PDB file of C-alpha atoms in Angstrom:
ATOM      1  CA  UNK A 965      86.721 110.967 104.035  1.00 40.00           C
ATOM      2  CA  UNK A 966      84.669 108.360 102.184  1.00 43.00           C
ATOM      3  CA  UNK A 967      82.033 107.053 104.586  1.00 43.00           C
ATOM      4  CA  UNK A 968      81.379 103.900 102.574  1.00 43.00           C
ATOM      5  CA  UNK A 969      82.220 100.887 104.766  1.00 47.00           C
ATOM      6  CA  UNK A 970      82.519  98.584 101.740  1.00 51.00           C
ATOM      7  CA  UNK A 971      86.212  98.145 100.950  1.00 53.00           C
ATOM      8  CA  UNK A 972      85.561  96.147  97.784  1.00 53.00           C
ATOM      9  CA  UNK A 973      85.797  99.355  95.718  1.00 72.00           C
ATOM     10  CA  UNK A 974      89.204 100.349  97.029  1.00 78.00           C
ATOM     11  CA  UNK A 975      91.455 102.532  94.902  1.00 86.00           C
ATOM     12  CA  UNK A 976      95.079 101.397  94.517  1.00 87.00           C
ATOM     13  CA  UNK A 977      98.052 103.776  94.278  1.00 89.00           C
ATOM     14  CA  UNK A 978     101.085 102.178  92.670  1.00 90.00           C
ATOM     15  CA  UNK A 979     104.697 102.696  93.702  1.00 91.00           C
ATOM     16  CA  UNK A 980     105.161 104.931  90.670  1.00 91.00           C
ATOM     17  CA  UNK A 981     102.200 107.114  91.613  1.00 91.00           C
ATOM     18  CA  UNK A 982     103.479 107.509  95.158  1.00 91.00           C
ATOM     19  CA  UNK A 983     106.980 108.557  94.106  1.00 90.00           C
ATOM     20  CA  UNK A 984     105.507 110.887  91.497  1.00 90.00           C
ATOM     21  CA  UNK A 985     103.704 112.680  94.330  1.00 87.00           C
ATOM     22  CA  UNK A 986     107.075 113.377  95.922  1.00 86.00           C
ATOM     23  CA  UNK A 987     108.525 114.714  92.686  1.00 86.00           C
ATOM     24  CA  UNK A 988     105.473 116.816  91.885  1.00 86.00           C
ATOM     25  CA  UNK A 989     105.456 118.353  95.362  1.00 81.00           C
ATOM     26  CA  UNK A 990     109.170 119.118  95.492  1.00 80.00           C
ATOM     27  CA  UNK A 991     108.490 122.806  96.273  1.00 79.00           C
ATOM     28  CA  UNK A 992     106.649 121.949  99.496  1.00 77.00           C
ATOM     29  CA  UNK A 993     108.610 118.829 100.361  1.00 81.00           C
ATOM     30  CA  UNK A 994     110.748 119.013 103.476  1.00 83.00           C
ATOM     31  CA  UNK A 995     113.614 116.616 104.011  1.00 87.00           C
ATOM     32  CA  UNK A 996     114.951 114.091 101.522  1.00 90.00           C
ATOM     33  CA  UNK A 997     113.514 111.018  99.789  1.00 92.00           C
ATOM     34  CA  UNK A 998     115.768 108.552  97.991  1.00 92.00           C
ATOM     35  CA  UNK A 999     113.926 106.473  95.384  1.00 92.00           C
ATOM     36  CA  UNK A1000     115.217 103.150  94.091  1.00 91.00           C
ATOM     37  CA  UNK A1001     113.771 100.519  91.771  1.00 86.00           C
ATOM     38  CA  UNK A1002     111.338  99.288  94.415  1.00 90.00           C
ATOM     39  CA  UNK A1003     112.018 101.234  97.590  1.00 94.00           C
ATOM     40  CA  UNK A1004     112.199 104.674  99.155  1.00 94.00           C
ATOM     41  CA  UNK A1005     114.190 105.995 102.096  1.00 95.00           C
ATOM     42  CA  UNK A1006     112.744 109.125 103.709  1.00 94.00           C
ATOM     43  CA  UNK A1007     114.646 111.439 106.040  1.00 94.00           C
ATOM     44  CA  UNK A1008     112.657 114.185 107.776  1.00 92.00           C
ATOM     45  CA  UNK A1009     109.971 113.942 105.117  1.00 91.00           C
ATOM     46  CA  UNK A1010     106.479 115.421 105.383  1.00 90.00           C
ATOM     47  CA  UNK A1011     103.367 113.438 104.282  1.00 89.00           C
ATOM     48  CA  UNK A1012     103.575 114.373 100.597  1.00 86.00           C
ATOM     49  CA  UNK A1013     101.155 111.552  99.692  1.00 86.00           C
ATOM     50  CA  UNK A1014      98.219 112.894 101.726  1.00 84.00           C
ATOM     51  CA  UNK A1015      96.455 114.263  98.620  1.00 83.00           C
ATOM     52  CA  UNK A1016      96.165 110.699  97.269  1.00 85.00           C
ATOM     53  CA  UNK A1017      94.418 109.591 100.443  1.00 86.00           C
ATOM     54  CA  UNK A1018      92.042 112.544 100.619  1.00 84.00           C
ATOM     55  CA  UNK A1019      91.033 112.324  96.969  1.00 86.00           C
ATOM     56  CA  UNK A1020      90.750 108.563  96.525  1.00 85.00           C
ATOM     57  CA  UNK A1021      89.878 106.957  99.871  1.00 80.00           C
ATOM     58  CA  UNK A1022      89.375 104.172 100.580  1.00 85.00           C
ATOM     59  CA  UNK A1023      92.817 103.556  99.106  1.00 87.00           C
ATOM     60  CA  UNK A1024      95.587 101.009  99.287  1.00 86.00           C
ATOM     61  CA  UNK A1025      99.105 102.397  98.824  1.00 88.00           C
ATOM     62  CA  UNK A1026     100.813  99.482  97.119  1.00 88.00           C
ATOM     63  CA  UNK A1027     103.942  99.529  99.294  1.00 92.00           C
ATOM     64  CA  UNK A1028     104.978  98.469 102.759  1.00 93.00           C
ATOM     65  CA  UNK A1029     105.711 101.548 104.878  1.00 95.00           C
ATOM     66  CA  UNK A1030     107.435 101.732 108.231  1.00 96.00           C
ATOM     67  CA  UNK A1031     108.840 104.735 110.029  1.00 95.00           C
ATOM     68  CA  UNK A1032     108.794 106.863 113.127  1.00 96.00           C
ATOM     69  CA  UNK A1033     107.050 110.166 113.583  1.00 96.00           C
ATOM     70  CA  UNK A1034     109.893 112.631 114.052  1.00 95.00           C
ATOM     71  CA  UNK A1035     107.756 115.742 114.620  1.00 95.00           C
ATOM     72  CA  UNK A1036     104.041 116.461 114.734  1.00 94.00           C
ATOM     73  CA  UNK A1037     101.443 113.689 114.622  1.00 94.00           C
ATOM     74  CA  UNK A1038      99.406 111.510 112.272  1.00 93.00           C
ATOM     75  CA  UNK A1039      96.118 109.681 112.669  1.00 92.00           C
ATOM     76  CA  UNK A1040      95.505 107.122 109.918  1.00 91.00           C
ATOM     77  CA  UNK A1041      92.265 105.146 109.799  1.00 88.00           C
ATOM     78  CA  UNK A1042      93.117 101.674 108.555  1.00 85.00           C
ATOM     79  CA  UNK A1043      90.368  99.135 108.116  1.00 70.00           C
ATOM     80  CA  UNK A1044      88.204 101.627 110.047  1.00 70.00           C
ATOM     81  CA  UNK A1045      90.522 101.433 113.066  1.00 81.00           C
ATOM     82  CA  UNK A1046      92.084 104.691 114.238  1.00 87.00           C
ATOM     83  CA  UNK A1047      95.829 104.875 114.986  1.00 90.00           C
ATOM     84  CA  UNK A1048      97.092 108.034 116.698  1.00 91.00           C
ATOM     85  CA  UNK A1049     100.872 108.472 116.494  1.00 93.00           C
ATOM     86  CA  UNK A1050     103.060 111.218 117.919  1.00 94.00           C
ATOM     87  CA  UNK A1051     106.823 111.866 118.164  1.00 95.00           C
ATOM     88  CA  UNK A1052     108.755 108.667 118.809  1.00 95.00           C
ATOM     89  CA  UNK A1053     105.921 106.394 117.674  1.00 95.00           C
ATOM     90  CA  UNK A1054     106.656 103.807 115.017  1.00 95.00           C
ATOM     91  CA  UNK A1055     103.956 102.960 112.478  1.00 95.00           C
ATOM     92  CA  UNK A1056     104.031  99.866 110.268  1.00 95.00           C
ATOM     93  CA  UNK A1057     101.544  99.587 107.387  1.00 93.00           C
ATOM     94  CA  UNK A1058     101.760  96.633 105.017  1.00 90.00           C
ATOM     95  CA  UNK A1059     100.962  96.820 101.291  1.00 85.00           C
ATOM     96  CA  UNK A1060      97.513  95.258 101.635  1.00 81.00           C
ATOM     97  CA  UNK A1061      96.209  97.689 104.259  1.00 85.00           C
ATOM     98  CA  UNK A1062      93.335  99.941 103.204  1.00 84.00           C
ATOM     99  CA  UNK A1063      93.253 103.551 104.425  1.00 86.00           C
ATOM    100  CA  UNK A1064      89.845 105.149 104.737  1.00 84.00           C
ATOM    101  CA  UNK A1065      91.264 108.415 106.078  1.00 84.00           C
ATOM    102  CA  UNK A1066      94.443 110.013 107.377  1.00 87.00           C
ATOM    103  CA  UNK A1067      95.078 113.262 109.196  1.00 89.00           C
ATOM    104  CA  UNK A1068      98.352 115.030 109.963  1.00 91.00           C
ATOM    105  CA  UNK A1069      99.704 117.884 112.034  1.00 90.00           C
ATOM    106  CA  UNK A1070     101.079 120.831 110.076  1.00 87.00           C
ATOM    107  CA  UNK A1071     104.660 120.120 111.138  1.00 91.00           C
ATOM    108  CA  UNK A1072     104.557 116.328 110.778  1.00 94.00           C
ATOM    109  CA  UNK A1073     107.710 114.625 109.474  1.00 94.00           C
ATOM    110  CA  UNK A1074     108.784 110.989 109.254  1.00 95.00           C
ATOM    111  CA  UNK A1075     111.984 108.968 109.132  1.00 97.00           C
ATOM    112  CA  UNK A1076     111.391 105.644 107.444  1.00 96.00           C
ATOM    113  CA  UNK A1077     111.408 103.341 104.474  1.00 96.00           C
ATOM    114  CA  UNK A1078     108.917 101.892 102.030  1.00 95.00           C
ATOM    115  CA  UNK A1079     109.179  99.068  99.537  1.00 93.00           C
ATOM    116  CA  UNK A1080     107.095  97.091  97.126  1.00 92.00           C
ATOM    117  CA  UNK A1081     106.135  93.519  97.880  1.00 87.00           C
ATOM    118  CA  UNK A1082     108.434  92.372  95.091  1.00 86.00           C
ATOM    119  CA  UNK A1083     111.438  94.199  96.481  1.00 90.00           C
ATOM    120  CA  UNK A1084     110.734  92.896  99.986  1.00 90.00           C
ATOM    121  CA  UNK A1085     110.523  89.320  98.732  1.00 87.00           C
ATOM    122  CA  UNK A1086     113.814  89.905  96.951  1.00 87.00           C
ATOM    123  CA  UNK A1087     115.393  91.130 100.204  1.00 90.00           C
ATOM    124  CA  UNK A1088     114.189  88.000 102.031  1.00 89.00           C
ATOM    125  CA  UNK A1089     115.235  85.655  99.228  1.00 82.00           C
ATOM    126  CA  UNK A1090     111.685  84.917  98.103  1.00 78.00           C
ATOM    127  CA  UNK A1091     110.143  83.822 101.429  1.00 80.00           C
ATOM    128  CA  UNK A1092     108.734  86.379 103.818  1.00 84.00           C
ATOM    129  CA  UNK A1093     108.386  85.966 107.594  1.00 84.00           C
ATOM    130  CA  UNK A1094     104.784  85.747 108.799  1.00 80.00           C
ATOM    131  CA  UNK A1095     104.754  89.353 110.024  1.00 82.00           C
ATOM    132  CA  UNK A1096     105.362  90.708 106.534  1.00 86.00           C
ATOM    133  CA  UNK A1097     103.151  88.128 104.816  1.00 81.00           C
ATOM    134  CA  UNK A1098      99.943  89.374 106.388  1.00 77.00           C
ATOM    135  CA  UNK A1099      98.648  91.794 103.715  1.00 76.00           C
ATOM    136  CA  UNK A1100      96.621  94.036 106.004  1.00 78.00           C
ATOM    137  CA  UNK A1101      99.120  94.081 108.854  1.00 83.00           C
ATOM    138  CA  UNK A1102      99.305  97.374 110.692  1.00 88.00           C
ATOM    139  CA  UNK A1103     100.600  98.267 114.133  1.00 90.00           C
ATOM    140  CA  UNK A1104     102.011 101.189 116.067  1.00 92.00           C
ATOM    141  CA  UNK A1105     104.228 101.301 119.137  1.00 91.00           C
ATOM    142  CA  UNK A1106     106.295 103.821 121.020  1.00 93.00           C
ATOM    143  CA  UNK A1107     110.071 103.501 120.833  1.00 94.00           C
ATOM    144  CA  UNK A1108     112.497 104.313 123.594  1.00 94.00           C
ATOM    145  CA  UNK A1109     115.085 106.993 122.896  1.00 95.00           C
ATOM    146  CA  UNK A1110     117.689 104.304 122.265  1.00 96.00           C
ATOM    147  CA  UNK A1111     115.373 102.438 119.842  1.00 96.00           C
ATOM    148  CA  UNK A1112     114.601 105.677 118.024  1.00 95.00           C
ATOM    149  CA  UNK A1113     118.318 106.378 117.698  1.00 96.00           C
ATOM    150  CA  UNK A1114     118.959 102.905 116.251  1.00 96.00           C
ATOM    151  CA  UNK A1115     116.182 103.318 113.693  1.00 96.00           C
ATOM    152  CA  UNK A1116     117.287 106.807 112.662  1.00 96.00           C
ATOM    153  CA  UNK A1117     120.924 105.797 112.354  1.00 95.00           C
ATOM    154  CA  UNK A1118     120.075 102.748 110.251  1.00 95.00           C
ATOM    155  CA  UNK A1119     117.811 104.825 107.985  1.00 96.00           C
ATOM    156  CA  UNK A1120     120.454 107.528 107.534  1.00 95.00           C
ATOM    157  CA  UNK A1121     123.012 104.806 106.744  1.00 95.00           C
ATOM    158  CA  UNK A1122     120.687 103.319 104.126  1.00 94.00           C
ATOM    159  CA  UNK A1123     120.146 106.752 102.612  1.00 93.00           C
ATOM    160  CA  UNK A1124     123.896 107.247 102.194  1.00 93.00           C
ATOM    161  CA  UNK A1125     124.520 103.685 101.091  1.00 92.00           C
ATOM    162  CA  UNK A1126     122.075 103.647  98.162  1.00 91.00           C
ATOM    163  CA  UNK A1127     123.911 106.601  96.592  1.00 89.00           C
ATOM    164  CA  UNK A1128     127.464 105.300  97.053  1.00 89.00           C
ATOM    165  CA  UNK A1129     129.285 104.241  93.901  1.00 86.00           C
ATOM    166  CA  UNK A1130     130.484 100.672  93.820  1.00 85.00           C
ATOM    167  CA  UNK A1131     127.980  99.375  96.393  1.00 87.00           C
ATOM    168  CA  UNK A1132     126.230  96.314  94.978  1.00 86.00           C
ATOM    169  CA  UNK A1133     122.618  95.226  95.311  1.00 85.00           C
ATOM    170  CA  UNK A1134     123.393  92.489  97.856  1.00 87.00           C
ATOM    171  CA  UNK A1135     124.978  94.996 100.236  1.00 91.00           C
ATOM    172  CA  UNK A1136     121.974  97.311 100.075  1.00 91.00           C
ATOM    173  CA  UNK A1137     119.598  94.356 100.512  1.00 91.00           C
ATOM    174  CA  UNK A1138     121.529  93.216 103.587  1.00 93.00           C
ATOM    175  CA  UNK A1139     121.045  96.598 105.250  1.00 94.00           C
ATOM    176  CA  UNK A1140     117.343  96.597 104.417  1.00 95.00           C
ATOM    177  CA  UNK A1141     117.124  93.067 105.803  1.00 94.00           C
ATOM    178  CA  UNK A1142     118.714  94.167 109.084  1.00 95.00           C
ATOM    179  CA  UNK A1143     116.250  97.054 109.390  1.00 95.00           C
ATOM    180  CA  UNK A1144     113.289  94.752 108.813  1.00 95.00           C
ATOM    181  CA  UNK A1145     114.601  92.214 111.325  1.00 94.00           C
ATOM    182  CA  UNK A1146     114.825  95.061 113.836  1.00 95.00           C
ATOM    183  CA  UNK A1147     111.143  95.879 113.194  1.00 94.00           C
ATOM    184  CA  UNK A1148     110.295  92.195 113.571  1.00 92.00           C
ATOM    185  CA  UNK A1149     112.037  92.009 116.946  1.00 92.00           C
ATOM    186  CA  UNK A1150     110.218  95.122 118.175  1.00 92.00           C
ATOM    187  CA  UNK A1151     106.912  93.632 117.068  1.00 89.00           C
ATOM    188  CA  UNK A1152     107.535  90.346 118.888  1.00 85.00           C
ATOM    189  CA  UNK A1153     108.560  92.069 122.114  1.00 84.00           C
ATOM    190  CA  UNK A1154     105.942  94.835 122.194  1.00 80.00           C
ATOM    191  CA  UNK A1155     102.979  94.044 119.972  1.00 73.00           C
ATOM    192  CA  UNK A1156     102.452  90.332 119.360  1.00 59.00           C
ATOM    193  CA  UNK A1157     101.547  89.659 122.981  1.00 52.00           C
ATOM    194  CA  UNK A1158      98.655  92.154 122.707  1.00 52.00           C
ATOM    195  CA  UNK A1159      97.112  90.547 119.609  1.00 49.00           C
ATOM    196  CA  UNK A1160      95.791  87.215 120.827  1.00 51.00           C
ATOM    197  CA  UNK A1161      92.496  87.478 119.008  1.00 54.00           C
ATOM    198  CA  UNK A1162      91.705  88.332 115.404  1.00 66.00           C
ATOM    199  CA  UNK A1163      88.498  88.225 113.421  1.00 75.00           C
ATOM    200  CA  UNK A1164      87.660  85.030 111.596  1.00 82.00           C
ATOM    201  CA  UNK A1165      87.986  86.753 108.222  1.00 84.00           C
ATOM    202  CA  UNK A1166      91.378  88.189 109.169  1.00 79.00           C
ATOM    203  CA  UNK A1167      92.597  84.743 110.201  1.00 82.00           C
ATOM    204  CA  UNK A1168      91.322  83.273 106.921  1.00 89.00           C
ATOM    205  CA  UNK A1169      93.166  85.864 104.824  1.00 86.00           C
ATOM    206  CA  UNK A1170      96.406  85.390 106.754  1.00 82.00           C
ATOM    207  CA  UNK A1171      96.197  81.602 106.348  1.00 88.00           C
ATOM    208  CA  UNK A1172      95.459  82.053 102.638  1.00 92.00           C
ATOM    209  CA  UNK A1173      98.457  84.346 102.116  1.00 86.00           C
ATOM    210  CA  UNK A1174     100.748  81.908 103.952  1.00 85.00           C
ATOM    211  CA  UNK A1175      99.524  79.091 101.716  1.00 91.00           C
ATOM    212  CA  UNK A1176     100.142  81.236  98.633  1.00 90.00           C
ATOM    213  CA  UNK A1177     103.651  81.948  99.898  1.00 85.00           C
ATOM    214  CA  UNK A1178     104.270  78.196 100.219  1.00 87.00           C
ATOM    215  CA  UNK A1179     102.528  76.835  97.132  1.00 91.00           C
ATOM    216  CA  UNK A1180     102.180  79.570  94.471  1.00 91.00           C
ATOM    217  CA  UNK A1181     105.077  78.126  92.484  1.00 91.00           C
ATOM    218  CA  UNK A1182     103.045  75.071  91.488  1.00 94.00           C
ATOM    219  CA  UNK A1183      99.448  75.815  92.559  1.00 95.00           C
ATOM    220  CA  UNK A1184      98.038  78.619  90.410  1.00 95.00           C
ATOM    221  CA  UNK A1185      94.288  78.326  91.005  1.00 95.00           C
ATOM    222  CA  UNK A1186      92.095  79.477  93.876  1.00 95.00           C
ATOM    223  CA  UNK A1187      90.372  76.085  94.146  1.00 96.00           C
ATOM    224  CA  UNK A1188      93.510  74.518  95.665  1.00 96.00           C
ATOM    225  CA  UNK A1189      93.707  77.114  98.438  1.00 96.00           C
ATOM    226  CA  UNK A1190      89.984  76.923  99.121  1.00 95.00           C
ATOM    227  CA  UNK A1191      90.240  73.149  99.574  1.00 95.00           C
ATOM    228  CA  UNK A1192      93.160  73.583 101.993  1.00 94.00           C
ATOM    229  CA  UNK A1193      91.033  76.012 104.016  1.00 94.00           C
ATOM    230  CA  UNK A1194      87.941  73.773 103.852  1.00 92.00           C
ATOM    231  CA  UNK A1195      85.738  76.331 102.107  1.00 93.00           C
ATOM    232  CA  UNK A1196      84.407  77.044  98.657  1.00 94.00           C
ATOM    233  CA  UNK A1197      86.427  79.068  96.179  1.00 94.00           C
ATOM    234  CA  UNK A1198      83.565  81.558  95.966  1.00 94.00           C
ATOM    235  CA  UNK A1199      83.528  82.146  99.729  1.00 94.00           C
ATOM    236  CA  UNK A1200      87.317  82.456  99.931  1.00 94.00           C
ATOM    237  CA  UNK A1201      87.251  84.952  97.092  1.00 92.00           C
ATOM    238  CA  UNK A1202      84.626  87.072  98.842  1.00 92.00           C
ATOM    239  CA  UNK A1203      86.573  87.139 102.126  1.00 91.00           C
ATOM    240  CA  UNK A1204      89.896  88.051 100.485  1.00 89.00           C
ATOM    241  CA  UNK A1205      88.280  90.771  98.375  1.00 86.00           C
ATOM    242  CA  UNK A1206      86.448  92.234 101.370  1.00 83.00           C
ATOM    243  CA  UNK A1207      89.494  92.240 103.644  1.00 79.00           C
ATOM    244  CA  UNK A1208      92.155  93.387 101.168  1.00 76.00           C
ATOM    245  CA  UNK A1209      90.385  95.124  98.306  1.00 74.00           C
ATOM    246  CA  UNK A1210      91.852  92.789  95.652  1.00 79.00           C
ATOM    247  CA  UNK A1211      90.892  89.308  94.520  1.00 88.00           C
ATOM    248  CA  UNK A1212      92.365  86.020  95.687  1.00 91.00           C
ATOM    249  CA  UNK A1213      93.467  85.282  92.122  1.00 93.00           C
ATOM    250  CA  UNK A1214      95.335  88.598  92.104  1.00 88.00           C
ATOM    251  CA  UNK A1215      97.255  87.558  95.248  1.00 87.00           C
ATOM    252  CA  UNK A1216      98.176  84.230  93.636  1.00 93.00           C
ATOM    253  CA  UNK A1217      99.226  85.739  90.311  1.00 93.00           C
ATOM    254  CA  UNK A1218     101.306  88.577  91.722  1.00 86.00           C
ATOM    255  CA  UNK A1219     103.153  86.174  94.030  1.00 87.00           C
ATOM    256  CA  UNK A1220     103.749  83.851  91.081  1.00 91.00           C
ATOM    257  CA  UNK A1221     105.128  86.696  88.968  1.00 90.00           C
ATOM    258  CA  UNK A1222     107.548  87.738  91.708  1.00 85.00           C
ATOM    259  CA  UNK A1223     108.825  84.152  92.050  1.00 89.00           C
ATOM    260  CA  UNK A1224     109.351  83.928  88.289  1.00 92.00           C
ATOM    261  CA  UNK A1225     111.165  87.278  88.292  1.00 87.00           C
ATOM    262  CA  UNK A1226     113.546  86.002  90.982  1.00 84.00           C
ATOM    263  CA  UNK A1227     114.329  82.947  88.832  1.00 88.00           C
ATOM    264  CA  UNK A1228     114.883  85.083  85.734  1.00 89.00           C
ATOM    265  CA  UNK A1229     117.113  87.580  87.486  1.00 82.00           C
ATOM    266  CA  UNK A1230     119.220  85.399  89.756  1.00 80.00           C
ATOM    267  CA  UNK A1231     119.505  82.031  87.972  1.00 86.00           C
ATOM    268  CA  UNK A1232     120.652  80.926  84.529  1.00 89.00           C
ATOM    269  CA  UNK A1233     117.788  78.457  84.092  1.00 92.00           C
ATOM    270  CA  UNK A1234     116.226  78.334  80.657  1.00 94.00           C
ATOM    271  CA  UNK A1235     112.653  79.536  80.215  1.00 94.00           C
ATOM    272  CA  UNK A1236     111.603  75.986  79.426  1.00 95.00           C
ATOM    273  CA  UNK A1237     113.129  74.748  82.684  1.00 95.00           C
ATOM    274  CA  UNK A1238     111.347  77.490  84.647  1.00 95.00           C
ATOM    275  CA  UNK A1239     108.056  76.645  82.927  1.00 96.00           C
ATOM    276  CA  UNK A1240     108.470  72.999  83.923  1.00 96.00           C
ATOM    277  CA  UNK A1241     109.410  73.776  87.529  1.00 95.00           C
ATOM    278  CA  UNK A1242     106.446  76.142  87.881  1.00 95.00           C
ATOM    279  CA  UNK A1243     104.170  73.500  86.300  1.00 95.00           C
ATOM    280  CA  UNK A1244     102.892  75.604  83.411  1.00 95.00           C
ATOM    281  CA  UNK A1245     101.346  73.421  80.737  1.00 94.00           C
ATOM    282  CA  UNK A1246     103.772  74.825  78.158  1.00 95.00           C
ATOM    283  CA  UNK A1247     106.514  77.391  77.666  1.00 94.00           C
ATOM    284  CA  UNK A1248     104.056  79.464  75.657  1.00 95.00           C
ATOM    285  CA  UNK A1249     101.641  79.568  78.612  1.00 95.00           C
ATOM    286  CA  UNK A1250     104.366  80.870  80.915  1.00 95.00           C
ATOM    287  CA  UNK A1251     105.427  83.533  78.417  1.00 95.00           C
ATOM    288  CA  UNK A1252     101.867  84.729  77.829  1.00 95.00           C
ATOM    289  CA  UNK A1253     101.164  84.848  81.575  1.00 95.00           C
ATOM    290  CA  UNK A1254     104.338  86.849  82.286  1.00 94.00           C
ATOM    291  CA  UNK A1255     103.735  89.294  79.434  1.00 93.00           C
ATOM    292  CA  UNK A1256     100.109  89.837  80.484  1.00 92.00           C
ATOM    293  CA  UNK A1257     101.088  90.526  84.093  1.00 90.00           C
ATOM    294  CA  UNK A1258     104.176  92.697  83.541  1.00 89.00           C
ATOM    295  CA  UNK A1259     103.804  94.219  80.080  1.00 90.00           C
ATOM    296  CA  UNK A1260     107.181  92.864  78.925  1.00 91.00           C
ATOM    297  CA  UNK A1261     108.438  89.454  77.869  1.00 93.00           C
ATOM    298  CA  UNK A1262     110.381  87.158  80.175  1.00 92.00           C
ATOM    299  CA  UNK A1263     113.424  87.515  77.912  1.00 93.00           C
ATOM    300  CA  UNK A1264     113.219  91.318  78.048  1.00 91.00           C
ATOM    301  CA  UNK A1265     112.984  91.190  81.850  1.00 89.00           C
ATOM    302  CA  UNK A1266     116.024  88.919  82.096  1.00 88.00           C
ATOM    303  CA  UNK A1267     118.076  91.377  80.007  1.00 86.00           C
ATOM    304  CA  UNK A1268     117.209  94.365  82.211  1.00 80.00           C
ATOM    305  CA  UNK A1269     120.025  95.589  84.512  1.00 72.00           C
ATOM    306  CA  UNK A1270     119.849  94.305  88.072  1.00 61.00           C
ATOM    307  CA  UNK A1271     120.280  97.700  89.664  1.00 54.00           C
ATOM    308  CA  UNK A1272     118.287 100.767  88.795  1.00 55.00           C
ATOM    309  CA  UNK A1273     120.119 103.939  89.881  1.00 56.00           C
ATOM    310  CA  UNK A1274     118.735 105.535  93.017  1.00 67.00           C
ATOM    311  CA  UNK A1275     117.494 109.101  92.690  1.00 73.00           C
ATOM    312  CA  UNK A1276     117.115 111.654  95.430  1.00 77.00           C
ATOM    313  CA  UNK A1277     114.207 114.055  95.842  1.00 76.00           C
ATOM    314  CA  UNK A1278     114.936 116.983  98.094  1.00 73.00           C
ATOM    315  CA  UNK A1279     112.632 119.741  99.165  1.00 66.00           C
ATOM    316  CA  UNK A1280     113.431 123.139 100.611  1.00 62.00           C
ATOM    317  CA  UNK A1281     114.769 123.181 104.158  1.00 57.00           C
ATOM    318  CA  UNK A1282     112.158 123.741 106.871  1.00 52.00           C
ATOM    319  CA  UNK A1283     111.753 127.366 107.999  1.00 52.00           C
ATOM    320  CA  UNK A1284     113.772 128.502 110.978  1.00 49.00           C
ATOM    321  CA  UNK A1285     111.878 128.849 114.226  1.00 46.00           C
TER     322      UNK A1285
END
């Protein structure tokens, strides 16, 4: 474990790196992981990503993860707070959370899902509920047997659904949406009432992210958000960087890119129209921004197929006891 309490030098593991860990550890991987264009569905899966955490902590895994501990136990340290989870416990970790350590039992397995921020915004039609907006959100709770059964059944259904021929993107998204609404309802009934107080910095970051969610389409600079929060841009930048490990400008730009991607993929608007609606000074400015952030042009992105085939990564069955 890295004992440095400064999270400003946080390592970031991308979605591609995380799924590569599963593929590279196929020989020791129990269970099954289905990998889509921006999501995974894990059934009886062991913590194949633990090497990333041990080698690069503090680290932010750039995906939202939620699942129940099926067997064994885990003990992640997130923002220097320790969460101990055993069988039947559900753990939610959002994409902005920073892990400084994680420990697991030898027989630990999970049933759950993960997804990138972009895919989650897609599922929710571009606007996330407050629970999923908070970048460093993390909570654990114990599920009843009935709640565990509902979660496992929905996850198994998702796992089958993403591999079925003829099932379109909207159908898959609807099932993901239902699963996330289920998590939201559990949070409201079991967790929200316990969290009446948060640190001032945490409140500032959550307010900032909500503002970005509301205004990123037309407000692209940190100065606007700082003025809304009655603080200097420099101070806001320091707080966001300290709490999340990435800059405030990064939060604004990545949200802006996702909103542009939604327009490119699901509307027939011209690039010029999108540039005007997003208040870029010119079409050229929009195109340069998009290419710099994604590595491809807006036109190339629009021509990409909507659905990327889902692949399945299976490991050997667990040994008989």
